[in-house]
Short mmCIF file of C-alpha atoms (C1' of nucleotides) in Angstrom, two decimals:
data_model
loop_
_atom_site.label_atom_id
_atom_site.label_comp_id
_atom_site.label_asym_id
_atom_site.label_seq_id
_atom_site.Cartn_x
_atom_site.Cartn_y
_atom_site.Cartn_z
CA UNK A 1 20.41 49.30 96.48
CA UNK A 2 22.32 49.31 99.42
CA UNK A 3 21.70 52.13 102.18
CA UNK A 4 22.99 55.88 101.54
CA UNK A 5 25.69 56.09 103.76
CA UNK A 6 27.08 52.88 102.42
CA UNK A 7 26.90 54.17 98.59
CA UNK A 8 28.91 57.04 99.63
CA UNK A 9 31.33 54.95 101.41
CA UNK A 10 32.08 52.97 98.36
CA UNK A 11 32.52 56.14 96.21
CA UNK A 12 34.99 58.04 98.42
CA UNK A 13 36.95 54.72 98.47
CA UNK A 14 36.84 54.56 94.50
CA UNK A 15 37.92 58.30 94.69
CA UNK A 16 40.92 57.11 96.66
CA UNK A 17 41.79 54.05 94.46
CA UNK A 18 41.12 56.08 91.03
CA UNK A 19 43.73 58.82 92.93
CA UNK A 20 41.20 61.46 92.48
CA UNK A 21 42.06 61.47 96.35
CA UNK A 22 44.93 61.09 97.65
CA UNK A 23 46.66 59.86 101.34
CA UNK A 24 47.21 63.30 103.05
CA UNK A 25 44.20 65.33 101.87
CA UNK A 26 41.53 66.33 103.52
CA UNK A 27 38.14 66.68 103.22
CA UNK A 28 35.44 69.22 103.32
CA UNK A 29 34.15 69.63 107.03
CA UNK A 30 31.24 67.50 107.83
CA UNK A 31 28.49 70.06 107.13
CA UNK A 32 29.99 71.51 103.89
CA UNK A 33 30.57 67.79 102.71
CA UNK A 34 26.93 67.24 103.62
CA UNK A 35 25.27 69.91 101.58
CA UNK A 36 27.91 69.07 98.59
CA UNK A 37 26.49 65.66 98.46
CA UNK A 38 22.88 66.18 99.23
CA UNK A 39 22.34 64.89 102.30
CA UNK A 40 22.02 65.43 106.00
CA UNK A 41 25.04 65.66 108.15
CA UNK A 42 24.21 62.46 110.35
CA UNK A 43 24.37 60.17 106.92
CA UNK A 44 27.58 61.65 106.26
CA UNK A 45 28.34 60.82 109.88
CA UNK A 46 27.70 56.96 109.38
CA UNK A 47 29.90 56.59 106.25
CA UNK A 48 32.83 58.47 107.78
CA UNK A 49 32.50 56.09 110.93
CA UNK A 50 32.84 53.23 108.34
CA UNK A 51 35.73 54.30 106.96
CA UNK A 52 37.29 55.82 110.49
CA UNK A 53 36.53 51.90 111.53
CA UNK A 54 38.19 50.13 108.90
CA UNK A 55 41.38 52.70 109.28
CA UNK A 56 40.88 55.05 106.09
CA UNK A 57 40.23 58.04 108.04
CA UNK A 58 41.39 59.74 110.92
CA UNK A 59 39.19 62.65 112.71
CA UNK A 60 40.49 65.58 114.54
CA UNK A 61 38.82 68.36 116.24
CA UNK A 62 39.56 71.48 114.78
CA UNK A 63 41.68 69.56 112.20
CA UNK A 64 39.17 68.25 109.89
CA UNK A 65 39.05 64.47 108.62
CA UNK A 66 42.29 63.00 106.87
CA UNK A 67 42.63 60.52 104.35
CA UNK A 68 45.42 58.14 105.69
CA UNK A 69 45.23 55.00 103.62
CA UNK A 70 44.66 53.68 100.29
CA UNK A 71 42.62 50.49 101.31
CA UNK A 72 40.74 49.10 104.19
CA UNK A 73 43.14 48.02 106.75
CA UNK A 74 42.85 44.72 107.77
CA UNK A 75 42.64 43.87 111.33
CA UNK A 76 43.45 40.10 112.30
CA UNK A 77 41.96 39.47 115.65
CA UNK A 78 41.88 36.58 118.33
CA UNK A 79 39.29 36.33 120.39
CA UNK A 80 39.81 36.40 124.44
CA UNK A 81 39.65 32.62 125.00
CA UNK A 82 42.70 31.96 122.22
CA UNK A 83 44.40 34.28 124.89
CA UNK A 84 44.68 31.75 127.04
CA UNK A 85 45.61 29.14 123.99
CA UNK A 86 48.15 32.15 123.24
CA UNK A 87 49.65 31.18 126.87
CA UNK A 88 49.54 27.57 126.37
CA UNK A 89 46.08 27.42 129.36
CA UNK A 90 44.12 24.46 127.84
CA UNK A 91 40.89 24.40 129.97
CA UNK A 92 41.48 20.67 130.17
CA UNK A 93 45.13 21.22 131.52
CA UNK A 94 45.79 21.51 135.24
CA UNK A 95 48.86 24.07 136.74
CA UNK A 96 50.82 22.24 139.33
CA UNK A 97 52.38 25.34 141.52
CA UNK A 98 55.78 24.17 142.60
CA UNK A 99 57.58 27.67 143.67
CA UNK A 100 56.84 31.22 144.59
CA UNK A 101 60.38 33.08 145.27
CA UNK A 102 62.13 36.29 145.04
CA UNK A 103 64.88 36.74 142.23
CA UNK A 104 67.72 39.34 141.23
CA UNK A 105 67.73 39.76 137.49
CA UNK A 106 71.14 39.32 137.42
CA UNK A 107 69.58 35.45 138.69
CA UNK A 108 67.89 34.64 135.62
CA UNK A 109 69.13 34.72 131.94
CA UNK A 110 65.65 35.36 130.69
CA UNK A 111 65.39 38.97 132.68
CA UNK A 112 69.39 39.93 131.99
CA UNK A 113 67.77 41.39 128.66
CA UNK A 114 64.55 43.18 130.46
CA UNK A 115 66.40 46.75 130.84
CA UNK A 116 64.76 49.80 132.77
CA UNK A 117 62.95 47.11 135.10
CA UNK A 118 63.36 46.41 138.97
CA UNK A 119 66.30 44.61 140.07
CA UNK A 120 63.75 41.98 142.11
CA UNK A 121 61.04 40.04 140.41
CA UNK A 122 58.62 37.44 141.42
CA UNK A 123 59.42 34.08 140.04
CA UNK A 124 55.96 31.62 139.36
CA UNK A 125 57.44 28.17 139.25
CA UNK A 126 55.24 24.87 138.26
CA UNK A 127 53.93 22.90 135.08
CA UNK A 128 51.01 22.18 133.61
CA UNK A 129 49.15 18.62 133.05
CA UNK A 130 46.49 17.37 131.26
CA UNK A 131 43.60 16.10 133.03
CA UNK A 132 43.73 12.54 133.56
CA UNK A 133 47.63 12.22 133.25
CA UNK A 134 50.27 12.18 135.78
CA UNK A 135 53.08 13.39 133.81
CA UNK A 136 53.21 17.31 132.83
CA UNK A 137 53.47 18.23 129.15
CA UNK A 138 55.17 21.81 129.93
CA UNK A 139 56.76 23.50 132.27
CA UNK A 140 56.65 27.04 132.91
CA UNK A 141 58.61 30.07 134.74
CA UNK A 142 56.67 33.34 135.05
CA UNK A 143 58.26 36.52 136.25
CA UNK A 144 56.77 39.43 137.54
CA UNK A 145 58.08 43.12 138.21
CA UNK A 146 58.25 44.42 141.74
CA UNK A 147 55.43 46.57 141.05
CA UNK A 148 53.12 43.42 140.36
CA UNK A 149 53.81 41.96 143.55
CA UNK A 150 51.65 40.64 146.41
CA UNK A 151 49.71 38.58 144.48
CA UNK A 152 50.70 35.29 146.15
CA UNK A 153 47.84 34.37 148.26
CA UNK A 154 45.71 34.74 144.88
CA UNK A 155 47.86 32.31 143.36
CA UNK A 156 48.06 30.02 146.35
CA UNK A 157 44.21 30.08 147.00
CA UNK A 158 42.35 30.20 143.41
CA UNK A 159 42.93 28.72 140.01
CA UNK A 160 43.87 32.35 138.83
CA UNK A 161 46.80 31.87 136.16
CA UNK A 162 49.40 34.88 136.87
CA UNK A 163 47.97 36.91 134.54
CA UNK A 164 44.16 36.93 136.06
CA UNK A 165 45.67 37.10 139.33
CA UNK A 166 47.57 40.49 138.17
CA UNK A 167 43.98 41.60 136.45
CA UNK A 168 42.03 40.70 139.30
CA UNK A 169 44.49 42.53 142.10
CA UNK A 170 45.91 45.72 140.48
CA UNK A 171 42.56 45.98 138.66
CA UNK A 172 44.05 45.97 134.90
CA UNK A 173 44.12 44.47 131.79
CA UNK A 174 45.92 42.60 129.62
CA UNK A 175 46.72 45.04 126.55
CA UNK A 176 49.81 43.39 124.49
CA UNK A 177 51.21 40.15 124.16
CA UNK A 178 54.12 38.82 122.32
CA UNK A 179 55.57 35.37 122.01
CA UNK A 180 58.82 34.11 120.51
CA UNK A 181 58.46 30.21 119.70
CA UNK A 182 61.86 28.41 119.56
CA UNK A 183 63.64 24.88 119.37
CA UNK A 184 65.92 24.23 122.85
CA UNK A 185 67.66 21.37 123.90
CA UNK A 186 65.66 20.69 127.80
CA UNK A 187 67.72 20.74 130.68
CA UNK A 188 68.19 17.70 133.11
CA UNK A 189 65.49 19.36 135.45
CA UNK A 190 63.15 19.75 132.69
CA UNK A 191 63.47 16.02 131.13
CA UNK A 192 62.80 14.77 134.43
CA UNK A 193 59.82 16.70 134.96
CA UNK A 194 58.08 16.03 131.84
CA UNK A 195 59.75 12.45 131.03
CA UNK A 196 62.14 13.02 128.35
CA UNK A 197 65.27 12.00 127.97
CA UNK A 198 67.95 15.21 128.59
CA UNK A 199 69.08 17.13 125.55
CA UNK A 200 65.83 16.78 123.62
CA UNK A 201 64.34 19.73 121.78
CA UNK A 202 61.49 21.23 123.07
CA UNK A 203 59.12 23.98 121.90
CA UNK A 204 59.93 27.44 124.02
CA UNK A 205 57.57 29.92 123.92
CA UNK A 206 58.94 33.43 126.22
CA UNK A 207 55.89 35.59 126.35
CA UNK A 208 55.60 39.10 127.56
CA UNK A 209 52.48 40.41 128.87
CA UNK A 210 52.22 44.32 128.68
CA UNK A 211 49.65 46.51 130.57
CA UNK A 212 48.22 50.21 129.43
CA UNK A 213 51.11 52.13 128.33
CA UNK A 214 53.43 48.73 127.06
CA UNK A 215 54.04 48.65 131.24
CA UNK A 216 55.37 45.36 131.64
CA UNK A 217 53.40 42.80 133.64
CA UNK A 218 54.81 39.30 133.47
CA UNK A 219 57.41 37.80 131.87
CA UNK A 220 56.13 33.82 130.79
CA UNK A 221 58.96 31.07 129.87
CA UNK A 222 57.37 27.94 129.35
CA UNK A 223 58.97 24.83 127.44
CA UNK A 224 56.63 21.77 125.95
CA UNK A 225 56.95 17.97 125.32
CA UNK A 226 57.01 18.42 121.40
CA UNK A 227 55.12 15.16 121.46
CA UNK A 228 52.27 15.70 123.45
CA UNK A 229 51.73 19.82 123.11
CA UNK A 230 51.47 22.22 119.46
CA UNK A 231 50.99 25.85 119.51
CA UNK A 232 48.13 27.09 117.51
CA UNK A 233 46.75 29.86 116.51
CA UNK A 234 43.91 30.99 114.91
CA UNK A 235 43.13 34.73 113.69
CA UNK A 236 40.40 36.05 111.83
CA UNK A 237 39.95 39.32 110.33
CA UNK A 238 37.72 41.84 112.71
CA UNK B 1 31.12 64.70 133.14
CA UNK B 2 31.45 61.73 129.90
CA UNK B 3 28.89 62.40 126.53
CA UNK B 4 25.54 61.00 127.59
CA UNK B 5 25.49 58.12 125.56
CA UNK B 6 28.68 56.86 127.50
CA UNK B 7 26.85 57.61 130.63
CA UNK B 8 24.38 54.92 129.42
CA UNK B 9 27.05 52.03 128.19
CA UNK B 10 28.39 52.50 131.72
CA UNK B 11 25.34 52.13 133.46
CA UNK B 12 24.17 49.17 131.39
CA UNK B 13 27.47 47.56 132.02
CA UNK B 14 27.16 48.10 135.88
CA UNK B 15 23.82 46.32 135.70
CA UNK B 16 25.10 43.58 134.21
CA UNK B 17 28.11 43.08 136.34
CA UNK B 18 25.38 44.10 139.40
CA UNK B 19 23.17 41.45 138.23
CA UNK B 20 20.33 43.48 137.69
CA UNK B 21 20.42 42.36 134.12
CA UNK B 22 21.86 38.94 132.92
CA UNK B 23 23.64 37.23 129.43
CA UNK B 24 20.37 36.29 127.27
CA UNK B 25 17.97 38.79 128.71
CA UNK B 26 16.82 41.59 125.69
CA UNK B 27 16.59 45.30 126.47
CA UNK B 28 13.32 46.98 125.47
CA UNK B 29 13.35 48.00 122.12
CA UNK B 30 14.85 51.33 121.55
CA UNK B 31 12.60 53.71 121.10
CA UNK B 32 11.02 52.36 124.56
CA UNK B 33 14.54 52.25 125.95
CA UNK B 34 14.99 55.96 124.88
CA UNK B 35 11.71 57.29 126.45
CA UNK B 36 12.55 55.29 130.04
CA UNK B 37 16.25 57.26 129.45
CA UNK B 38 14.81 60.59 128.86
CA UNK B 39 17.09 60.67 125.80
CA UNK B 40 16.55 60.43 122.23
CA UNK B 41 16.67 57.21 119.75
CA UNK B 42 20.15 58.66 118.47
CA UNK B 43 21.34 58.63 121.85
CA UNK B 44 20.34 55.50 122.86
CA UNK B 45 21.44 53.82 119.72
CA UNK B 46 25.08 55.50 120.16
CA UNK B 47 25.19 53.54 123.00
CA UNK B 48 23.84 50.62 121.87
CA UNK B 49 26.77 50.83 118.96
CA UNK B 50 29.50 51.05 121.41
CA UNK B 51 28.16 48.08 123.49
CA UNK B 52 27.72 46.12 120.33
CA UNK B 53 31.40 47.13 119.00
CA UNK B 54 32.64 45.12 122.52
CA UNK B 55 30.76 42.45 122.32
CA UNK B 56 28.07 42.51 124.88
CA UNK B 57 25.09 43.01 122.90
CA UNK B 58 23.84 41.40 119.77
CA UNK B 59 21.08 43.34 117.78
CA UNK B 60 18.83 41.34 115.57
CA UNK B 61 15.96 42.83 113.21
CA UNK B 62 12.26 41.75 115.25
CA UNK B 63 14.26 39.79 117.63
CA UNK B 64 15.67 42.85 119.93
CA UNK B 65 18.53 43.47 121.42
CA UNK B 66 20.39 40.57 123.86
CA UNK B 67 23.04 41.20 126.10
CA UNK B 68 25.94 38.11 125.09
CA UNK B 69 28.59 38.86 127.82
CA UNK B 70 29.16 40.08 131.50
CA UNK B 71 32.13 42.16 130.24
CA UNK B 72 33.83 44.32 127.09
CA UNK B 73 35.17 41.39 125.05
CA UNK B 74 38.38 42.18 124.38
CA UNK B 75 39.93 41.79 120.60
CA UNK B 76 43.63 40.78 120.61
CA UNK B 77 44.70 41.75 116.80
CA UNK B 78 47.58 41.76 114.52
CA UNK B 79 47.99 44.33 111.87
CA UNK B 80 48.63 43.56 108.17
CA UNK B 81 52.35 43.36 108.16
CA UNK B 82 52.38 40.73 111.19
CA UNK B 83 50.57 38.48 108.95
CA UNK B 84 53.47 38.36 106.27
CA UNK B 85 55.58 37.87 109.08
CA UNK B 86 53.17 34.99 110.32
CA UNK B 87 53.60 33.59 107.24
CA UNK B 88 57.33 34.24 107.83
CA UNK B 89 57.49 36.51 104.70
CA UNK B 90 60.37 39.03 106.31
CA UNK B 91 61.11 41.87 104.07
CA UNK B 92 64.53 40.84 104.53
CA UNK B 93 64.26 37.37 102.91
CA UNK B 94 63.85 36.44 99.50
CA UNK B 95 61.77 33.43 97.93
CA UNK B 96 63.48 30.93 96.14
CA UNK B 97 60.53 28.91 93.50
CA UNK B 98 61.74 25.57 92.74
CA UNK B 99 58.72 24.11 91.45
CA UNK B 100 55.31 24.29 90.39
CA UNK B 101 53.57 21.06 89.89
CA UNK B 102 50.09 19.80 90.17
CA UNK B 103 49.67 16.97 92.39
CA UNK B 104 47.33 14.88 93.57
CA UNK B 105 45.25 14.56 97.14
CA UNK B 106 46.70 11.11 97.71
CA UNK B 107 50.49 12.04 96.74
CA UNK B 108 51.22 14.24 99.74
CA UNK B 109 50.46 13.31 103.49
CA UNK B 110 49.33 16.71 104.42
CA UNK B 111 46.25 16.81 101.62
CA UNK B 112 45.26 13.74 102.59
CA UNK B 113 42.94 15.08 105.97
CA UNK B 114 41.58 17.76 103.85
CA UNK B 115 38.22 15.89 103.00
CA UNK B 116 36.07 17.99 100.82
CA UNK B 117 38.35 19.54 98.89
CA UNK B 118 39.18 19.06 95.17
CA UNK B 119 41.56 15.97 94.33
CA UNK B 120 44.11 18.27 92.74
CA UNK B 121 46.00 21.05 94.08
CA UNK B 122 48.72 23.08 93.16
CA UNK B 123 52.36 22.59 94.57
CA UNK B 124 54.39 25.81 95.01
CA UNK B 125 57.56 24.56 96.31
CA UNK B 126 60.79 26.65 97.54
CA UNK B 127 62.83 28.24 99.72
CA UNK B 128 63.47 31.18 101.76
CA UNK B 129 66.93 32.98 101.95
CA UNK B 130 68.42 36.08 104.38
CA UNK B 131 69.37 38.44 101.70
CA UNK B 132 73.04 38.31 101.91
CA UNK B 133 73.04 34.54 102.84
CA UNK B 134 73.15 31.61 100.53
CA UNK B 135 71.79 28.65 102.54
CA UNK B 136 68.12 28.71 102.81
CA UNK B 137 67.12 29.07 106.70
CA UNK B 138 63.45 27.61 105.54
CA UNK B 139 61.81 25.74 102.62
CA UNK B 140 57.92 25.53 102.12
CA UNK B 141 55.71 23.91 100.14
CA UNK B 142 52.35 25.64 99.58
CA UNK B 143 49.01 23.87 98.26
CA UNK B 144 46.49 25.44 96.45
CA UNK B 145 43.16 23.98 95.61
CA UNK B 146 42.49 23.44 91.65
CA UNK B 147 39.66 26.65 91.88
CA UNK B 148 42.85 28.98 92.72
CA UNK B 149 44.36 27.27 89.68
CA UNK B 150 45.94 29.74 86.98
CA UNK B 151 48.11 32.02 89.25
CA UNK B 152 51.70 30.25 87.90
CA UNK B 153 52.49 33.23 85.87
CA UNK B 154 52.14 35.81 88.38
CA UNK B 155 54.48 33.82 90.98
CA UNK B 156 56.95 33.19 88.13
CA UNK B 157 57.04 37.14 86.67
CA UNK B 158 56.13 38.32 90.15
CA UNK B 159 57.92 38.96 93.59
CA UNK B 160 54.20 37.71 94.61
CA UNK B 161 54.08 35.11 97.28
CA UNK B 162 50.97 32.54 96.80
CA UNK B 163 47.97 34.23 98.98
CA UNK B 164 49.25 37.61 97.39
CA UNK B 165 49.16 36.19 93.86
CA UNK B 166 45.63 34.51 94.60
CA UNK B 167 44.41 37.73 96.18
CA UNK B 168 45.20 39.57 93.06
CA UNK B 169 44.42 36.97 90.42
CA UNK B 170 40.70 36.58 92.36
CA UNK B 171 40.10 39.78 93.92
CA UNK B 172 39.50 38.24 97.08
CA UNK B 173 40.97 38.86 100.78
CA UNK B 174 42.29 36.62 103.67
CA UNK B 175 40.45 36.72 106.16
CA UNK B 176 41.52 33.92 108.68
CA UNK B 177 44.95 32.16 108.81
CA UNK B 178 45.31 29.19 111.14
CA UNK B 179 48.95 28.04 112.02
CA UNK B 180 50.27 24.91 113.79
CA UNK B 181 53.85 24.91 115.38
CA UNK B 182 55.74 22.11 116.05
CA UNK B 183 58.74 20.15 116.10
CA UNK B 184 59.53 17.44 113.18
CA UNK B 185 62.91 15.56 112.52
CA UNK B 186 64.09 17.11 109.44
CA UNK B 187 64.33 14.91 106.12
CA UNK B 188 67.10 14.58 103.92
CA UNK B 189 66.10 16.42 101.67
CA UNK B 190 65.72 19.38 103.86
CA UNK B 191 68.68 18.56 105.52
CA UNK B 192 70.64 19.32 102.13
CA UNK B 193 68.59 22.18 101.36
CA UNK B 194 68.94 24.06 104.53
CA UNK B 195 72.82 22.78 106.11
CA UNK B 196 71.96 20.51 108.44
CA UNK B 197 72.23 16.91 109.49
CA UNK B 198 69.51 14.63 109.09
CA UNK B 199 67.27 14.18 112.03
CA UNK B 200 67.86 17.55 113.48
CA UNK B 201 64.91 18.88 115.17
CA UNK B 202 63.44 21.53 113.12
CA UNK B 203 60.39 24.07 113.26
CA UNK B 204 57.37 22.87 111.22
CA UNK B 205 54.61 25.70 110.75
CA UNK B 206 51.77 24.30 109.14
CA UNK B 207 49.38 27.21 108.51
CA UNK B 208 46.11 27.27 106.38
CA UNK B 209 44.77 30.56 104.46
CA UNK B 210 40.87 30.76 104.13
CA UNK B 211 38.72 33.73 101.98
CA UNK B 212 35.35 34.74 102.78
CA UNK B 213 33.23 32.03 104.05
CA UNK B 214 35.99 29.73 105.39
CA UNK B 215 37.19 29.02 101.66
CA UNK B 216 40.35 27.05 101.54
CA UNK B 217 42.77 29.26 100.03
CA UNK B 218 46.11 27.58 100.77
CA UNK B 219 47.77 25.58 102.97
CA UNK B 220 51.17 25.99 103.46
CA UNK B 221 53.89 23.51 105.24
CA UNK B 222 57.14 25.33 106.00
CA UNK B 223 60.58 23.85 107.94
CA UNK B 224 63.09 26.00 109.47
CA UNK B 225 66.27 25.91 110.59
CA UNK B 226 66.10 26.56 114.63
CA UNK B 227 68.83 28.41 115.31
CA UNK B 228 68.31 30.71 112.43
CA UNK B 229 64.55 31.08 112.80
CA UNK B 230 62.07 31.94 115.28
CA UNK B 231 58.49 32.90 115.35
CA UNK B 232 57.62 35.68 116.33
CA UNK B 233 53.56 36.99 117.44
CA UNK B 234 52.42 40.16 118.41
CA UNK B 235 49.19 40.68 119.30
CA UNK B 236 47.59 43.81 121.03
CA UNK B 237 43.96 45.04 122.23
CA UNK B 238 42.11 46.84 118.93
"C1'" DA C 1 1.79 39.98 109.86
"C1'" DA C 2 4.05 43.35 112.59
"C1'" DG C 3 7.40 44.87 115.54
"C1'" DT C 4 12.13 45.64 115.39
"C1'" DG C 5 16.44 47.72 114.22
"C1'" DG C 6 18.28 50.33 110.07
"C1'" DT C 7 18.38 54.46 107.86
"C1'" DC C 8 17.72 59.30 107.19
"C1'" DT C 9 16.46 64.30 107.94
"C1'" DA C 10 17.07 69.07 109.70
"C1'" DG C 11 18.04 71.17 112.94
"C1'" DA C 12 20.95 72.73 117.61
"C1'" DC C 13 24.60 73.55 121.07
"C1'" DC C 14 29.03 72.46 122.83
"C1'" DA C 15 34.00 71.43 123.81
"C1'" DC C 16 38.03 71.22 122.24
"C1'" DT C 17 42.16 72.04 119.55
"C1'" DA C 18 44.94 73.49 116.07
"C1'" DC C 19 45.70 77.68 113.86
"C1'" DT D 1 39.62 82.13 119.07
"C1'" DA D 2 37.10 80.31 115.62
"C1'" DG D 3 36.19 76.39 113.14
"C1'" DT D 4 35.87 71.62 113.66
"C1'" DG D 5 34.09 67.22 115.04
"C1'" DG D 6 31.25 65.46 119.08
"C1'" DT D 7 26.93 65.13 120.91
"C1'" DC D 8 22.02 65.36 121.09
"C1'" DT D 9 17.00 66.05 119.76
"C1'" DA D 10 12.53 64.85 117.66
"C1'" DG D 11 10.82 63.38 114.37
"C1'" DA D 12 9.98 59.93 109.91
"C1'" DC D 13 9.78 55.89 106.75
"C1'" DC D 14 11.39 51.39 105.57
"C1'" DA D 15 13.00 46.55 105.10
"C1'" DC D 16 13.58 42.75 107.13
"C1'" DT D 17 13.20 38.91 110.22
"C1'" DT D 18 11.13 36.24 113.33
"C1'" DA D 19 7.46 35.27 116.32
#
DNA sequence: AAGTGGTCTAGACCACTAC
DNA sequence: TAGTGGTCTAGACCACTTA
């Protein structure tokens, strides 16, 4: 027999699936549900944290405890080191820094579309090798806001990616990424960097990084030797 | 002035990132802990909870309670409907079945690395379509191992895709997905299928579906046609 | 074997918020 | 402003796991 709180975890879940509860209702208050079932108010506590955890419930002050979904809500999760996977940092890969300049958005295609930001950014130029080769696998343009700025010596001086270097300075933390994965044809700069020949497709990824309140914090184009670099990603539920 | 018990996460945390306490050591047990607090068991073990829920300690029955990290661990997840669209199942696209064979381990390149598994899987083979279009942008062949055997007749009366037919037929859950993108020369086949010419680079996202206790539940190899498909990940903190 | 976390009780006061 | 969830106490017994 599995523990108390558990049983009654189970049952209020059945109640929802046989629709003898419903998404919307609510439920007795804590104290009154307690004494309805029998027990004390700290049992009822645990199962409610269950089901507040796996997104079944929501609990308001004053408001009383909602039913807001029919089933547990799955949540697929990567853990902190595929963040840097996410971002393409292999811990056997090596950044080569190249550039760190002022831009104009009107400069750049990729920040033409970033609306409601500054006007200057900070543009991360370089590309990343393997250990043990000579010849980078990706290169990769980062751009960050005005309000991110004055982070060069970190970059200069450590092995801080852009990202950590942003954490580490402004003292926040990563909160939101997103990555669009396409198929370009690589310009004559890139081919020569990584060794292709010009016009061959390479794997784009154009990540944002978003801080707190979906506050923009860099801006990551990279482009890969389809041959020597795949993205993957692995996510596992909680 | 924070609830007591966060009072105590805080303070734990500063010790660790103070050195005072260190990954592997174990706290006192908590009913010591409590009386060297001045607080109660509850108290101590609310804390304990939240520190557990970030991933700094571990608590074991007998064996106590270990810190695991310097800092919160933070959980990058993606809700539910991300993973249809990480299986590129848009709500705005519609599955075209073109086959359902069984095949066997050594007919098809991408079973063959899959040691361990039965010799026979199931081939779901099709393509997916923008509503309103008529070429395919994408075709995919899905493999599911002969114990997921039996679920032709939902896919064939059912707008089900594979993992949702599985999950039904079974009663069981995903609950990791792996995917690897890259770049592959399309075949002819494709080529036909999707509007292009042979040879043009296309998107290849191989992606494998496990239940429970890193059960195979189906591996999937989809192509699609660059310029009318990208992937697209979002992945945010909780 | 026994010490640990897991579970559970029966209270209490409080802060906040939605009514 | 009153009712709600949030927090906290001081106990108790138990099952399990690991030393």
């Amino acid at each position: 027999m599995s523990a108390l709180y558990r049983q009654i975890c189970e049952q209020i879940l059945q109640q929802i699936s046989s629709g003898e509860r419903k998404v919307g209702d609510r439920l007795a208050p804590e104290s009154e549900f307690a004494s309805e079932m029998g027990v004390s108010r700290s049992t009822i506590r645990m199962a409610f944290n269950e089901l507040e955890s796996i997104g079944v419930l929501r609990r308001r002050k004053r408001a009383g405890t909602e039913i807001i979904a029919t089933k547990p809500q799955p949540k697929f999760s990567m853990s902190t080191s595929s963040i840097n996977e996410l971002l393409s940092i292999g811990h056997d890969t090596e950044f080569q820094l190249e550039s760190i300049t002022t831009v104009h958005s009107s400069d750049v295609s990729s920040l033409r579309d970033q609306h409601s930001e500054t006007d200057f950014w900070l543009e991360v130029s370089g590309s990343r090798t393997m250990k043990n080769e000579s010849t980078p696998f990706g290169i990769n343009q980062v751009y960050v806001p005005a309000r991110f700025a004055g982070i060069e010596p970190l970059l200069e001086s450590t092995d801080f990616s852009v990202f950590q270097a942003i954490e580490q300075a402004f003292n926040v933390s990563v909160c939101r990424v997103t990555q669009l994965t396409s198929i370009v044809q690589c310009s004559e700069k890139d081919a020569h960097t990584m060794g292709l020949k010009v016009g061959t497709s390479v794997l784009q990824i154009d990540a944002t990084l978003y801080v707190q309140e979906d506050t923009l914090m860099e801006l990551s184009v990279a482009r890969f030797d389809p041959s020597r670099f795949n993205l993957y990603t692995d996510v596992a539920i909680k």
